[in-house]
Coordinates of C-alpha atoms in Angstrom, one line a residue:
X1 CA -24.0 69.2 23.0
X2 CA -24.4 69.1 19.2
X3 CA -24.9 65.9 17.3
X4 CA -21.3 66.1 16.0
X5 CA -20.1 66.2 19.6
X6 CA -22.1 63.1 20.5
X7 CA -20.1 60.9 18.3
X8 CA -17.4 59.8 20.6
X9 CA -17.6 61.9 23.7
X10 CA -18.5 59.0 25.9
X11 CA -15.3 57.1 24.8
X12 CA -13.6 59.2 27.5
X13 CA -15.5 57.1 30.1
X14 CA -12.9 54.4 29.6
X15 CA -10.6 56.6 31.6
X16 CA -13.0 56.4 34.6
X17 CA -13.4 52.7 34.0
X18 CA -9.7 52.1 34.1
X19 CA -9.3 54.2 37.2
X20 CA -12.0 52.4 39.0
X21 CA -10.5 49.1 37.9
X22 CA -7.5 49.7 40.2
X23 CA -9.5 48.9 43.2
X24 CA -11.0 45.8 41.6
X25 CA -7.6 44.6 40.7
X26 CA -6.1 45.1 44.1
X27 CA -9.0 43.4 45.8
X28 CA -8.6 40.4 43.4
X29 CA -12.3 40.8 42.2
X30 CA -11.5 41.9 38.7
X31 CA -11.5 38.5 37.1
X32 CA -15.0 37.9 38.6
X33 CA -16.5 41.3 38.0
X34 CA -15.1 41.8 34.5
X35 CA -15.5 38.2 33.3
X36 CA -17.5 38.2 30.0
X37 CA -17.0 42.0 29.8
X38 CA -20.5 43.3 30.6
X39 CA -19.1 46.2 32.6
X40 CA -16.3 46.8 30.1
X41 CA -18.7 46.8 27.2
X42 CA -21.1 49.3 28.8
X43 CA -18.2 51.7 29.3
X44 CA -16.6 51.3 25.8
X45 CA -19.8 51.3 23.8
X46 CA -22.5 54.0 24.1
X47 CA -25.3 53.2 21.6
X48 CA -28.4 55.3 21.2
X49 CA -31.6 53.5 20.1
X50 CA -33.5 56.6 18.8
X51 CA -33.3 57.2 15.0
X52 CA -35.7 60.1 14.5
X53 CA -34.1 61.6 11.4
X54 CA -32.8 60.2 8.1
X55 CA -31.0 61.7 5.0
X56 CA -34.3 62.9 3.5
X57 CA -34.5 65.5 6.2
X58 CA -31.5 67.1 4.6
X59 CA -32.7 66.6 1.1
X60 CA -30.8 63.5 0.3
X61 CA -32.2 60.5 -1.6
X62 CA -31.3 57.3 0.1
X63 CA -32.1 53.6 0.3
X64 CA -32.9 52.2 3.7
X65 CA -31.0 48.9 4.1
X66 CA -31.5 45.9 6.4
X67 CA -29.0 43.1 6.3
X68 CA -28.1 40.0 8.2
X69 CA -24.7 39.1 9.8
X70 CA -23.1 35.7 9.7
X71 CA -24.5 35.0 13.2
X72 CA -28.0 36.1 12.2
X73 CA -28.2 39.6 13.7
X74 CA -30.3 42.1 11.7
X75 CA -28.5 45.4 11.0
X76 CA -29.8 48.8 9.8
X77 CA -28.1 51.2 7.5
X78 CA -28.5 53.9 4.8
X79 CA -27.1 53.9 1.2
X80 CA -26.8 57.4 -0.1
X81 CA -26.1 57.4 -3.9
X82 CA -24.4 60.2 -5.7
X83 CA -24.8 60.7 -9.5
X84 CA -21.1 61.6 -10.0
X85 CA -19.5 59.1 -7.6
X86 CA -16.4 57.2 -8.6
X87 CA -16.3 55.2 -5.4
X88 CA -18.5 54.0 -2.5
X89 CA -17.4 55.1 1.0
X90 CA -18.3 52.5 3.7
X91 CA -18.5 54.4 6.9
X92 CA -17.6 52.7 10.2
X93 CA -18.7 55.2 12.9
X94 CA -17.5 55.8 16.4
X95 CA -18.6 54.3 19.7
X96 CA -21.5 56.6 20.7
X97 CA -24.9 57.5 19.3
X98 CA -26.0 56.0 15.9
X99 CA -26.1 56.8 12.2
X100 CA -28.6 59.6 12.7
X101 CA -26.0 61.6 14.6
X102 CA -23.8 61.7 11.5
X103 CA -26.3 63.3 9.1
X104 CA -24.7 66.7 8.9
X105 CA -21.4 65.0 8.1
X106 CA -23.1 62.7 5.5
X107 CA -24.4 65.7 3.7
X108 CA -21.1 67.4 3.6
X109 CA -19.3 64.3 2.3
X110 CA -22.1 63.9 -0.3
X111 CA -21.7 67.5 -1.5
X112 CA -18.0 68.0 -1.3
X113 CA -16.4 64.6 -1.8
X114 CA -19.1 63.3 -4.2
X115 CA -19.1 59.6 -3.3
X116 CA -21.8 57.0 -2.7
X117 CA -22.0 56.6 1.1
X118 CA -23.0 53.5 3.0
X119 CA -23.3 54.0 6.7
X120 CA -24.6 51.4 9.1
X121 CA -25.2 50.8 12.8
X122 CA -23.3 48.1 14.7
X123 CA -25.4 45.6 16.6
X124 CA -27.2 47.3 19.5
X125 CA -27.0 50.7 17.9
X126 CA -30.0 52.5 16.5
X127 CA -32.4 50.1 14.7
X128 CA -29.8 47.3 14.6
X129 CA -30.6 44.3 16.7
X130 CA -28.3 42.5 19.2
X131 CA -25.8 43.4 21.9
X132 CA -22.5 45.0 20.9
X133 CA -19.0 43.5 21.5
X134 CA -15.6 43.7 19.8
X135 CA -16.1 40.5 17.8
X136 CA -19.7 41.5 17.0
X137 CA -18.5 44.8 15.4
X138 CA -16.2 42.7 13.1
X139 CA -19.1 40.5 12.1
X140 CA -21.2 43.6 11.4
X141 CA -18.3 45.0 9.4
X142 CA -18.2 41.8 7.3
X143 CA -21.9 42.0 6.6
X144 CA -21.5 45.7 5.5
X145 CA -18.6 44.8 3.2
X146 CA -20.5 41.9 1.6
X147 CA -23.6 44.0 1.1
X148 CA -21.6 46.8 -0.7
X149 CA -19.6 44.3 -2.7
X150 CA -22.9 42.8 -4.0
X151 CA -24.2 46.3 -4.8
X152 CA -21.1 47.2 -6.8
X153 CA -21.0 43.9 -8.7
X154 CA -18.2 42.5 -6.7
X155 CA -15.7 45.1 -7.7
X156 CA -13.5 46.0 -4.7
X157 CA -11.9 48.8 -6.8
X158 CA -15.1 50.8 -6.2
X159 CA -14.9 50.6 -2.4
X160 CA -13.1 52.9 0.1
X161 CA -13.2 52.2 3.8
X162 CA -13.6 55.1 6.2
X163 CA -13.3 54.5 10.0
X164 CA -13.5 57.1 12.6
X165 CA -12.3 56.7 16.2
X166 CA -13.5 53.2 17.4
X167 CA -14.7 52.7 13.8
X168 CA -11.1 53.0 12.7
X169 CA -10.4 49.7 14.4
X170 CA -13.3 48.0 12.6
X171 CA -12.3 49.5 9.2
X172 CA -8.7 48.4 9.7
X173 CA -9.9 44.9 10.5
X174 CA -12.0 44.8 7.3
X175 CA -9.0 46.0 5.3
X176 CA -7.2 42.8 6.4
X177 CA -10.1 40.6 5.4
X178 CA -11.2 42.3 2.1
X179 CA -9.6 44.0 -0.8
X180 CA -10.6 47.7 -1.3
X181 CA -9.3 50.7 -3.2
X182 CA -8.2 52.6 -0.1
X183 CA -8.5 53.0 3.7
X184 CA -9.1 56.2 5.6
X185 CA -8.6 56.2 9.4
X186 CA -9.6 59.4 11.2
X187 CA -8.6 59.9 14.9
X188 CA -7.5 56.3 15.4
X189 CA -6.1 54.9 18.6
X190 CA -3.4 52.3 18.7
X191 CA -5.2 49.8 20.8
X192 CA -7.3 49.6 24.0
X193 CA -4.3 48.4 25.9
X194 CA -2.2 51.3 24.6
X195 CA -4.9 53.8 25.6
X196 CA -4.7 52.3 29.1
X197 CA -0.9 52.5 29.2
X198 CA -1.1 56.2 28.3
X199 CA -3.6 56.9 31.0
X200 CA -2.1 54.6 33.6
X201 CA 1.5 53.9 32.7
X202 CA 2.2 51.9 35.9
X203 CA -1.0 49.9 36.0
X204 CA -1.5 46.5 34.2
X205 CA -4.6 47.6 32.2
X206 CA -4.2 44.8 29.7
X207 CA -5.1 42.3 32.5
X208 CA -8.4 44.0 33.2
X209 CA -9.8 44.5 29.7
X210 CA -10.5 41.8 27.2
X211 CA -11.3 44.1 24.3
X212 CA -8.2 44.5 22.1
X213 CA -9.1 46.6 19.1
X214 CA -5.4 46.4 18.2
X215 CA -5.2 48.8 15.3
X216 CA -1.4 48.8 15.3
X217 CA -1.4 45.0 14.6
X218 CA -4.1 45.3 12.0
X219 CA -2.5 48.1 9.9
X220 CA 0.8 46.2 9.6
X221 CA -0.9 43.7 7.2
X222 CA -3.2 46.0 5.1
X223 CA -2.6 46.2 1.4
X224 CA -4.7 49.2 0.4
X225 CA -3.3 52.8 0.3
X226 CA -3.8 54.5 3.6
X227 CA -4.8 58.0 4.7
X228 CA -4.6 58.8 8.5
X229 CA -6.2 62.0 9.7
X230 CA -5.9 63.4 13.3
X231 CA -6.6 66.6 15.1
X232 CA -3.6 67.9 17.0
X233 CA -5.8 69.0 19.9
X234 CA -7.6 65.7 20.3
X235 CA -8.6 65.5 23.9
X236 CA -9.8 61.9 23.9
X237 CA -7.4 59.9 21.7
X238 CA -3.8 61.3 21.8
X239 CA -2.5 62.7 18.6
X240 CA 0.6 60.6 19.1
X241 CA -1.5 57.4 18.8
X242 CA -2.6 58.4 15.3
X243 CA 1.1 58.8 14.4
X244 CA 1.8 55.4 15.9
X245 CA -0.9 53.8 13.6
X246 CA 0.6 55.6 10.6
X247 CA 4.1 54.6 11.4
X248 CA 3.1 50.9 11.7
X249 CA 1.4 50.8 8.3
X250 CA 3.2 49.9 5.1
X251 CA 3.5 52.2 2.1
X252 CA 1.7 53.8 0.3
X253 CA 0.4 56.0 3.1
X254 CA -0.3 59.7 4.0
X255 CA -0.7 61.4 7.3
X256 CA -2.6 64.7 7.6
X257 CA -2.7 66.9 10.7
X258 CA -5.8 69.1 11.3
X259 CA -4.4 72.0 13.2
X260 CA -6.6 73.0 16.1
X261 CA -9.1 70.2 15.8
X262 CA -10.3 68.2 18.8
X263 CA -11.8 64.7 18.7
X264 CA -15.3 65.5 17.3
X265 CA -14.8 68.6 15.2
X266 CA -12.2 67.5 12.6
X267 CA -14.5 68.0 9.6
X268 CA -15.7 71.4 11.0
X269 CA -12.2 72.8 11.9
X270 CA -10.7 71.3 8.8
X271 CA -13.3 73.0 6.6
X272 CA -13.0 73.0 2.8
X273 CA -9.4 71.7 3.0
X274 CA -10.6 68.6 4.9
X275 CA -13.1 67.6 2.2
X276 CA -10.7 68.4 -0.6
X277 CA -8.1 66.1 1.1
X278 CA -10.6 63.3 1.1
X279 CA -11.6 63.9 -2.5
X280 CA -8.1 64.1 -3.7
X281 CA -7.2 60.9 -1.9
X282 CA -10.1 59.0 -3.4
X283 CA -9.6 60.4 -6.9
X284 CA -5.9 59.6 -6.7
X285 CA -6.4 55.9 -5.8
X286 CA -5.1 53.7 -8.7
X287 CA -8.0 51.3 -8.5
X288 CA -11.0 53.7 -8.3
X289 CA -12.9 54.3 -11.5
X290 CA -15.9 56.3 -12.6

């Protein structure tokens, strides 16, 4: 398995979790066993603690960043500056691995989209402290937003949010709390409950999981221009859910299908056209400036 495939492969374990939950529900043990979500969290989030590489291994200059969340958790990230950037891309990654598994993609974004990139690990991932949860990822996202806002002098016109898979839910939440020039959601799902309804249409999944990650609800109140990207062969998050997210959002918005792409290879299958799409979207935003 390549590092690009690590990103969200384990997100599919939610399918097995929901299947196993049938027995728990029928036996009336689910409220006890799932209370506080320790089982649920272990199956939704798949952090890796090992960060053995950094952008310098690919020839990129970067700043190593440590920041504190509102509840005191210490997070780790990288800021990769570009001399020609007209915006800073804040990257909210998926549910598996850590920021070191995104290095190849970071380099391609740097070279072809030409943006500053800030990528960070949620609590419990990589060198970030703490234990991950839905609410925790939102606190982490707030800390990342505030850090970048300070770095760009408080100018939200210089910030574009980029969320992939599970990170799309975090990025969408940040777009409801902060102003930004634009929002990019790649391979988003509608919500955890909607994923459950797709997999088990006759089973009350919403009663068994407390994590919501309700992207549909979040995008209804965003104010920034939106770009949604989804591979039409996504084997983990149905392509139809990306369309649902897009349909729920207000204008201005754009949907782009990557023909033949699965969940973890969008930027590889999309190739030059994928990166040109990102570059055109960012350069076309009315707020971004050199």
